[in-house]
mmCIF file of C-alpha atoms in Angstrom:
data_model
loop_
_atom_site.group_PDB
_atom_site.id
_atom_site.type_symbol
_atom_site.label_atom_id
_atom_site.label_comp_id
_atom_site.label_asym_id
_atom_site.label_seq_id
_atom_site.Cartn_x
_atom_site.Cartn_y
_atom_site.Cartn_z
ATOM 1 C CA MET A 1 12.496 -4.400 -23.225
ATOM 2 C CA ARG A 2 11.848 -8.105 -23.160
ATOM 3 C CA SER A 3 8.284 -9.307 -23.328
ATOM 4 C CA SER A 4 6.662 -11.441 -20.631
ATOM 5 C CA ASN A 5 3.610 -13.538 -20.082
ATOM 6 C CA PRO A 6 1.229 -11.487 -17.888
ATOM 7 C CA ALA A 7 -0.264 -14.660 -16.488
ATOM 8 C CA ARG A 8 3.044 -15.425 -14.806
ATOM 9 C CA ALA A 9 2.364 -12.646 -12.327
ATOM 10 C CA HIS A 10 -0.664 -14.578 -11.120
ATOM 11 C CA ARG A 11 0.752 -18.071 -10.976
ATOM 12 C CA ARG A 12 -0.167 -19.464 -7.570
ATOM 13 C CA PRO A 13 1.716 -21.805 -5.249
ATOM 14 C CA THR A 14 0.237 -25.226 -4.704
ATOM 15 C CA VAL A 15 1.466 -25.993 -1.202
ATOM 16 C CA MET A 16 -0.098 -25.595 2.211
ATOM 17 C CA PRO A 17 2.063 -24.974 5.286
ATOM 18 C CA GLU A 18 2.415 -27.992 7.540
ATOM 19 C CA PRO A 19 1.610 -27.504 11.246
ATOM 20 C CA ASP A 20 5.184 -26.341 11.886
ATOM 21 C CA GLY A 21 4.584 -23.529 9.406
ATOM 22 C CA ARG A 22 6.825 -24.839 6.628
ATOM 23 C CA ALA A 23 5.649 -25.673 3.133
ATOM 24 C CA GLY A 24 4.578 -29.268 2.848
ATOM 25 C CA GLU A 25 3.542 -31.594 0.076
ATOM 26 C CA LYS A 26 -0.213 -31.341 0.604
ATOM 27 C CA GLY A 27 -1.821 -29.473 -2.255
ATOM 28 C CA TRP A 28 -3.475 -26.139 -1.488
ATOM 29 C CA ASP A 29 -4.093 -23.341 -3.910
ATOM 30 C CA MET A 30 -3.083 -20.195 -2.029
ATOM 31 C CA ARG A 31 -0.960 -17.083 -2.268
ATOM 32 C CA ILE A 32 1.464 -15.729 0.299
ATOM 33 C CA TRP A 33 0.979 -12.034 1.107
ATOM 34 C CA LEU A 34 3.264 -9.672 3.004
ATOM 35 C CA VAL A 35 1.420 -6.599 4.276
ATOM 36 C CA THR A 36 3.053 -3.641 6.012
ATOM 37 C CA GLY A 37 1.077 -1.410 8.360
ATOM 38 C CA ALA A 38 -1.271 -4.284 9.195
ATOM 39 C CA SER A 39 -2.315 -3.258 12.707
ATOM 40 C CA ARG A 40 -5.127 -0.850 11.768
ATOM 41 C CA GLY A 41 -7.165 0.744 8.999
ATOM 42 C CA LEU A 42 -6.975 -0.628 5.489
ATOM 43 C CA GLY A 43 -4.062 -2.867 6.437
ATOM 44 C CA ALA A 44 -6.062 -4.675 9.109
ATOM 45 C CA ALA A 45 -9.064 -4.994 6.796
ATOM 46 C CA LEU A 46 -6.850 -6.440 4.073
ATOM 47 C CA VAL A 47 -5.369 -9.065 6.391
ATOM 48 C CA ALA A 48 -8.899 -10.200 7.268
ATOM 49 C CA ALA A 49 -9.912 -10.360 3.595
ATOM 50 C CA VAL A 50 -6.798 -12.301 2.592
ATOM 51 C CA LEU A 51 -7.328 -14.882 5.326
ATOM 52 C CA ALA A 52 -11.030 -15.184 4.496
ATOM 53 C CA ARG A 53 -10.051 -15.936 0.917
ATOM 54 C CA GLY A 54 -7.883 -18.839 2.045
ATOM 55 C CA ASP A 55 -4.504 -17.254 1.411
ATOM 56 C CA ALA A 56 -1.654 -16.870 3.900
ATOM 57 C CA VAL A 57 -0.389 -13.533 5.140
ATOM 58 C CA VAL A 58 2.662 -12.169 6.888
ATOM 59 C CA ALA A 59 1.079 -9.257 8.737
ATOM 60 C CA THR A 60 3.679 -6.739 9.850
ATOM 61 C CA ALA A 61 3.642 -3.656 12.033
ATOM 62 C CA ARG A 62 5.958 -1.741 14.334
ATOM 63 C CA VAL A 63 4.004 -3.273 17.229
ATOM 64 C CA PRO A 64 2.787 -6.658 15.950
ATOM 65 C CA GLU A 65 0.920 -7.320 19.194
ATOM 66 C CA ARG A 66 -1.625 -4.768 17.969
ATOM 67 C CA ILE A 67 -2.506 -6.866 14.935
ATOM 68 C CA ALA A 68 -6.039 -8.148 15.417
ATOM 69 C CA GLY A 69 -6.688 -11.700 16.449
ATOM 70 C CA VAL A 70 -8.222 -14.160 14.011
ATOM 71 C CA GLY A 71 -10.187 -17.346 14.342
ATOM 72 C CA PRO A 72 -8.302 -20.578 15.069
ATOM 73 C CA GLU A 73 -9.020 -21.783 11.545
ATOM 74 C CA HIS A 74 -6.812 -18.976 10.206
ATOM 75 C CA GLU A 75 -3.900 -19.006 12.658
ATOM 76 C CA GLU A 76 -1.714 -21.434 10.722
ATOM 77 C CA ARG A 77 -1.917 -19.120 7.706
ATOM 78 C CA LEU A 78 -1.023 -15.966 9.661
ATOM 79 C CA LEU A 79 2.426 -14.830 10.750
ATOM 80 C CA ARG A 80 2.584 -11.634 12.783
ATOM 81 C CA TYR A 81 5.986 -10.002 12.609
ATOM 82 C CA ARG A 82 7.631 -6.765 13.651
ATOM 83 C CA LEU A 83 8.587 -4.507 10.757
ATOM 84 C CA ASP A 84 9.426 -0.813 10.922
ATOM 85 C CA VAL A 85 9.856 0.390 7.352
ATOM 86 C CA THR A 86 12.417 2.977 8.533
ATOM 87 C CA ASP A 87 14.593 0.254 10.127
ATOM 88 C CA PRO A 88 16.389 -1.842 7.475
ATOM 89 C CA ASP A 89 17.258 -4.594 9.961
ATOM 90 C CA THR A 90 13.593 -5.242 10.764
ATOM 91 C CA VAL A 91 12.792 -5.213 7.050
ATOM 92 C CA ARG A 92 15.412 -7.872 6.338
ATOM 93 C CA ARG A 93 14.304 -10.033 9.248
ATOM 94 C CA ALA A 94 10.624 -9.836 8.307
ATOM 95 C CA VAL A 95 11.226 -10.824 4.688
ATOM 96 C CA ALA A 96 13.514 -13.660 5.758
ATOM 97 C CA ALA A 97 10.891 -14.865 8.242
ATOM 98 C CA ALA A 98 8.227 -14.818 5.529
ATOM 99 C CA VAL A 99 10.320 -16.979 3.225
ATOM 100 C CA GLU A 100 11.328 -19.288 6.070
ATOM 101 C CA ARG A 101 7.709 -19.811 7.110
ATOM 102 C CA PHE A 102 5.963 -20.031 3.747
ATOM 103 C CA GLY A 103 8.720 -20.520 1.168
ATOM 104 C CA ARG A 104 7.804 -17.583 -1.072
ATOM 105 C CA ILE A 105 6.150 -14.161 -1.286
ATOM 106 C CA ASP A 106 3.485 -13.756 -3.958
ATOM 107 C CA VAL A 107 2.025 -10.362 -3.063
ATOM 108 C CA LEU A 108 3.695 -7.392 -1.372
ATOM 109 C CA VAL A 109 1.403 -4.655 -0.066
ATOM 110 C CA ASN A 110 3.267 -1.452 0.789
ATOM 111 C CA ASN A 111 0.610 -0.084 3.105
ATOM 112 C CA ALA A 112 2.525 1.467 6.023
ATOM 113 C CA ALA A 113 2.370 5.262 5.800
ATOM 114 C CA SER A 114 2.079 8.456 7.796
ATOM 115 C CA GLY A 115 0.164 11.654 7.073
ATOM 116 C CA LEU A 116 1.122 15.304 7.436
ATOM 117 C CA LEU A 117 -1.411 18.122 7.320
ATOM 118 C CA GLY A 118 -0.733 21.804 6.787
ATOM 119 C CA ALA A 119 0.165 24.345 4.136
ATOM 120 C CA VAL A 120 3.471 23.769 2.367
ATOM 121 C CA GLU A 121 5.025 26.923 3.843
ATOM 122 C CA GLU A 122 3.987 25.827 7.327
ATOM 123 C CA THR A 123 5.865 22.540 6.937
ATOM 124 C CA SER A 124 9.518 22.359 7.941
ATOM 125 C CA VAL A 125 12.108 20.418 5.979
ATOM 126 C CA ASP A 126 12.634 18.154 8.993
ATOM 127 C CA GLU A 127 8.908 17.354 9.123
ATOM 128 C CA ALA A 128 8.885 16.600 5.411
ATOM 129 C CA ARG A 129 12.010 14.460 5.691
ATOM 130 C CA THR A 130 10.486 12.393 8.502
ATOM 131 C CA LEU A 131 7.390 11.818 6.379
ATOM 132 C CA PHE A 132 9.424 10.790 3.340
ATOM 133 C CA ASP A 133 11.473 8.386 5.469
ATOM 134 C CA THR A 134 8.302 6.357 6.010
ATOM 135 C CA ASN A 135 6.219 6.992 2.909
ATOM 136 C CA VAL A 136 8.948 6.876 0.266
ATOM 137 C CA PHE A 137 12.240 5.472 1.530
ATOM 138 C CA GLY A 138 10.414 2.913 3.670
ATOM 139 C CA VAL A 139 8.510 1.719 0.614
ATOM 140 C CA LEU A 140 11.758 1.547 -1.358
ATOM 141 C CA SER A 141 13.459 -0.420 1.425
ATOM 142 C CA VAL A 142 10.732 -3.046 1.707
ATOM 143 C CA THR A 143 10.268 -3.363 -2.044
ATOM 144 C CA ASN A 144 13.975 -3.806 -2.731
ATOM 145 C CA GLU A 145 14.174 -6.509 -0.063
ATOM 146 C CA VAL A 146 11.230 -8.471 -1.486
ATOM 147 C CA LEU A 147 12.029 -8.172 -5.196
ATOM 148 C CA PRO A 148 14.907 -10.706 -5.229
ATOM 149 C CA VAL A 149 12.434 -13.277 -3.897
ATOM 150 C CA MET A 150 9.889 -12.461 -6.593
ATOM 151 C CA ARG A 151 12.487 -12.355 -9.375
ATOM 152 C CA ALA A 152 13.715 -15.798 -8.366
ATOM 153 C CA GLN A 153 10.102 -17.034 -8.551
ATOM 154 C CA ARG A 154 9.540 -15.201 -11.846
ATOM 155 C CA SER A 155 6.161 -14.165 -10.437
ATOM 156 C CA GLY A 156 4.586 -11.773 -7.959
ATOM 157 C CA HIS A 157 2.467 -8.671 -7.518
ATOM 158 C CA VAL A 158 3.480 -5.431 -5.804
ATOM 159 C CA LEU A 159 0.607 -3.295 -4.498
ATOM 160 C CA MET A 160 1.598 0.295 -3.741
ATOM 161 C CA MET A 161 -0.877 1.984 -1.420
ATOM 162 C CA SER A 162 -0.983 5.586 -2.598
ATOM 163 C CA SER A 163 -3.944 7.957 -2.266
ATOM 164 C CA MET A 164 -6.190 10.049 -4.449
ATOM 165 C CA GLY A 165 -3.779 12.757 -3.274
ATOM 166 C CA GLY A 166 -0.989 10.832 -4.969
ATOM 167 C CA PHE A 167 -2.597 11.703 -8.295
ATOM 168 C CA ALA A 168 -4.112 15.115 -7.546
ATOM 169 C CA SER A 169 -2.744 17.251 -4.721
ATOM 170 C CA GLY A 170 -4.567 20.016 -2.867
ATOM 171 C CA ALA A 171 -4.183 22.763 -0.289
ATOM 172 C CA GLY A 172 -3.256 21.446 3.135
ATOM 173 C CA PHE A 173 -2.014 18.106 1.826
ATOM 174 C CA GLY A 174 0.917 19.258 -0.302
ATOM 175 C CA VAL A 175 3.818 17.512 1.409
ATOM 176 C CA TYR A 176 1.835 14.339 2.054
ATOM 177 C CA ALA A 177 0.718 14.320 -1.580
ATOM 178 C CA ALA A 178 4.324 14.865 -2.677
ATOM 179 C CA SER A 179 5.329 11.683 -0.845
ATOM 180 C CA LYS A 180 2.591 9.757 -2.631
ATOM 181 C CA PHE A 181 3.510 11.320 -5.985
ATOM 182 C CA ALA A 182 6.987 9.884 -5.373
ATOM 183 C CA VAL A 183 5.531 6.445 -4.670
ATOM 184 C CA GLU A 184 3.534 6.569 -7.898
ATOM 185 C CA GLY A 185 6.659 7.545 -9.822
ATOM 186 C CA LEU A 186 8.500 4.557 -8.391
ATOM 187 C CA ALA A 187 5.576 2.281 -9.226
ATOM 188 C CA GLU A 188 5.338 3.439 -12.842
ATOM 189 C CA ALA A 189 9.029 2.659 -13.361
ATOM 190 C CA LEU A 190 8.815 -0.649 -11.505
ATOM 191 C CA ARG A 191 5.922 -1.782 -13.681
ATOM 192 C CA GLU A 192 8.153 -1.543 -16.760
ATOM 193 C CA GLU A 193 11.272 -2.891 -15.051
ATOM 194 C CA LEU A 194 9.565 -5.931 -13.533
ATOM 195 C CA ALA A 195 7.342 -6.969 -16.449
ATOM 196 C CA PRO A 196 10.040 -9.238 -17.957
ATOM 197 C CA PHE A 197 10.038 -11.253 -14.735
ATOM 198 C CA GLY A 198 6.287 -11.808 -14.571
ATOM 199 C CA ILE A 199 5.847 -9.358 -11.683
ATOM 200 C CA ALA A 200 2.844 -7.035 -11.753
ATOM 201 C CA VAL A 201 2.627 -3.601 -10.117
ATOM 202 C CA THR A 202 -0.588 -1.821 -9.132
ATOM 203 C CA ILE A 203 -1.054 1.560 -7.458
ATOM 204 C CA ALA A 204 -4.081 1.706 -5.143
ATOM 205 C CA GLU A 205 -5.495 5.230 -4.779
ATOM 206 C CA PRO A 206 -7.995 5.288 -1.900
ATOM 207 C CA GLY A 207 -10.265 8.198 -1.195
ATOM 208 C CA VAL A 208 -11.556 8.844 2.318
ATOM 209 C CA PHE A 209 -12.279 5.716 4.357
ATOM 210 C CA GLN A 210 -13.492 5.027 7.869
ATOM 211 C CA THR A 211 -10.071 4.751 9.499
ATOM 212 C CA ASP A 212 -8.102 6.724 12.065
ATOM 213 C CA PHE A 213 -5.502 7.800 9.508
ATOM 214 C CA ALA A 214 -6.415 11.503 9.615
ATOM 215 C CA SER A 215 -6.368 11.593 13.425
ATOM 216 C CA VAL A 216 -3.953 8.962 14.727
ATOM 217 C CA GLY A 217 -1.914 8.392 11.576
ATOM 218 C CA SER A 218 -1.334 12.021 10.608
ATOM 219 C CA ALA A 219 0.729 14.804 12.144
ATOM 220 C CA GLN A 220 0.001 18.521 11.962
ATOM 221 C CA ALA A 221 2.657 20.880 10.640
ATOM 222 C CA GLY A 222 4.339 22.509 13.617
ATOM 223 C CA ARG A 223 4.114 26.051 12.297
ATOM 224 C CA SER A 224 0.877 28.016 11.894
ATOM 225 C CA ILE A 225 0.702 31.082 9.628
ATOM 226 C CA ASP A 226 -2.345 33.350 9.882
ATOM 227 C CA ASP A 227 -2.479 33.913 6.130
ATOM 228 C CA TYR A 228 -3.258 30.208 5.692
ATOM 229 C CA ARG A 229 -6.190 30.169 8.105
ATOM 230 C CA GLN A 230 -8.512 29.259 5.231
ATOM 231 C CA VAL A 231 -6.439 26.143 4.615
ATOM 232 C CA GLU A 232 -6.818 25.171 8.272
ATOM 233 C CA GLU A 233 -10.574 25.696 8.074
ATOM 234 C CA THR A 234 -10.743 23.530 4.964
ATOM 235 C CA LEU A 235 -8.819 20.784 6.754
ATOM 236 C CA ALA A 236 -11.199 21.021 9.713
ATOM 237 C CA GLU A 237 -14.189 20.663 7.379
ATOM 238 C CA TYR A 238 -12.518 17.655 5.778
ATOM 239 C CA ASP A 239 -12.004 16.051 9.185
ATOM 240 C CA ASP A 240 -15.624 16.707 10.194
ATOM 241 C CA GLY A 241 -17.121 15.661 6.858
ATOM 242 C CA GLU A 242 -18.580 12.401 5.625
ATOM 243 C CA PRO A 243 -17.273 9.333 7.471
ATOM 244 C CA GLY A 244 -15.869 7.787 4.311
ATOM 245 C CA GLY A 245 -15.997 4.353 2.774
ATOM 246 C CA ASP A 246 -15.843 0.926 4.372
ATOM 247 C CA PRO A 247 -12.268 -0.435 4.621
ATOM 248 C CA ALA A 248 -13.616 -3.978 4.198
ATOM 249 C CA TRP A 249 -14.965 -3.025 0.759
ATOM 250 C CA ALA A 250 -11.592 -1.589 -0.245
ATOM 251 C CA ALA A 251 -9.885 -4.757 0.949
ATOM 252 C CA THR A 252 -12.072 -6.936 -1.268
ATOM 253 C CA ARG A 253 -11.179 -4.743 -4.244
ATOM 254 C CA LEU A 254 -7.478 -5.155 -3.508
ATOM 255 C CA VAL A 255 -7.811 -8.926 -3.267
ATOM 256 C CA ALA A 256 -9.789 -8.985 -6.514
ATOM 257 C CA VAL A 257 -7.213 -6.975 -8.455
ATOM 258 C CA VAL A 258 -4.544 -9.557 -7.645
ATOM 259 C CA ASP A 259 -6.775 -12.208 -9.232
ATOM 260 C CA ARG A 260 -6.908 -10.369 -12.553
ATOM 261 C CA THR A 261 -4.917 -11.740 -15.463
ATOM 262 C CA ASN A 262 -3.950 -8.240 -16.595
ATOM 263 C CA PRO A 263 -4.138 -6.036 -13.488
ATOM 264 C CA PRO A 264 -4.307 -2.274 -14.018
ATOM 265 C CA LEU A 265 -1.534 0.131 -13.126
ATOM 266 C CA ARG A 266 -3.964 2.250 -11.097
ATOM 267 C CA LEU A 267 -6.891 1.256 -8.917
ATOM 268 C CA PRO A 268 -8.920 4.213 -7.577
ATOM 269 C CA LEU A 269 -10.909 3.216 -4.500
ATOM 270 C CA GLY A 270 -14.092 5.132 -3.768
ATOM 271 C CA ALA A 271 -16.309 7.553 -5.657
ATOM 272 C CA ASP A 272 -14.403 10.532 -4.243
ATOM 273 C CA ALA A 273 -11.130 9.162 -5.583
ATOM 274 C CA VAL A 274 -12.631 8.574 -9.027
ATOM 275 C CA ALA A 275 -14.080 12.104 -9.067
ATOM 276 C CA ARG A 276 -10.828 13.755 -7.998
ATOM 277 C CA ILE A 277 -8.727 11.822 -10.486
ATOM 278 C CA SER A 278 -11.237 12.424 -13.288
ATOM 279 C CA GLY A 279 -11.302 16.124 -12.457
ATOM 280 C CA LYS A 280 -7.552 16.420 -12.824
ATOM 281 C CA LEU A 281 -7.534 14.460 -16.079
ATOM 282 C CA THR A 282 -10.214 16.765 -17.478
ATOM 283 C CA ALA A 283 -8.275 19.863 -16.423
ATOM 284 C CA VAL A 284 -5.022 18.579 -17.907
ATOM 285 C CA ALA A 285 -6.773 17.628 -21.160
ATOM 286 C CA ALA A 286 -8.189 21.162 -21.386
ATOM 287 C CA GLU A 287 -4.750 22.676 -20.802
ATOM 288 C CA LEU A 288 -3.229 20.470 -23.486
ATOM 289 C CA ALA A 289 -5.997 21.435 -25.897
ATOM 290 C CA ASP A 290 -5.157 25.104 -25.329
ATOM 291 C CA LEU A 291 -1.577 24.417 -26.393
ATOM 292 C CA THR A 292 -2.522 22.976 -29.778
#
């Protein structure tokens, strides 16, 4: 595979949008971000962090009117746009609007996702398919629409929002974790495929954060089996446990990783994520040692 200059992935545009939103000749050191799932949770926190940094962002959601308002000093650097990752037409229109408004896309954040709680046997194929339509095929759709823009630029950074469950699964989260495992598999391949074009790929693996993902953003498997009552109790304890980390902190970490000259493939977010990932690595290392 051809070699590339890692710094290319972090080359920044030097234009500021004119009042009509198009790129002008006035110098301004800023990146253009496209964020899916920007109306709540980590997505909303990231939009705020990106704007505070001085970058521009195309904040997308199925209902863009729900994307939080910003101060007047940020409005010219914010484009709210409708994007449903399961609807290819909205994906195409959103990417085209981003390029029309700002002239390029420097960072793609695949943040839009749904959750699904329940034992694997309790989960129907239709429920799993609906989840994968958003979490996997939606990510593939958006990424494949943005990559021609980044390849033409010979620069960019793709942030895949996974989960600590995308590295280490567990009872009650099996199908959701499977969707995130798929995302991580795509990201690992993309990192190698896109390196020759100066495009970086990073997988973010958040632990538990103070968002409504577990309640509003997650569905419960439609079937309940008595033998898995312990799994349900564990899920209830999880939902009633510690409130989790601050999304604003996670957002600053995501912004910082894009600034790195050699960004990592994986970025665990939160002590719980680090502990879970480390625990799996230790267990796998022990299993490998037993084989030698």
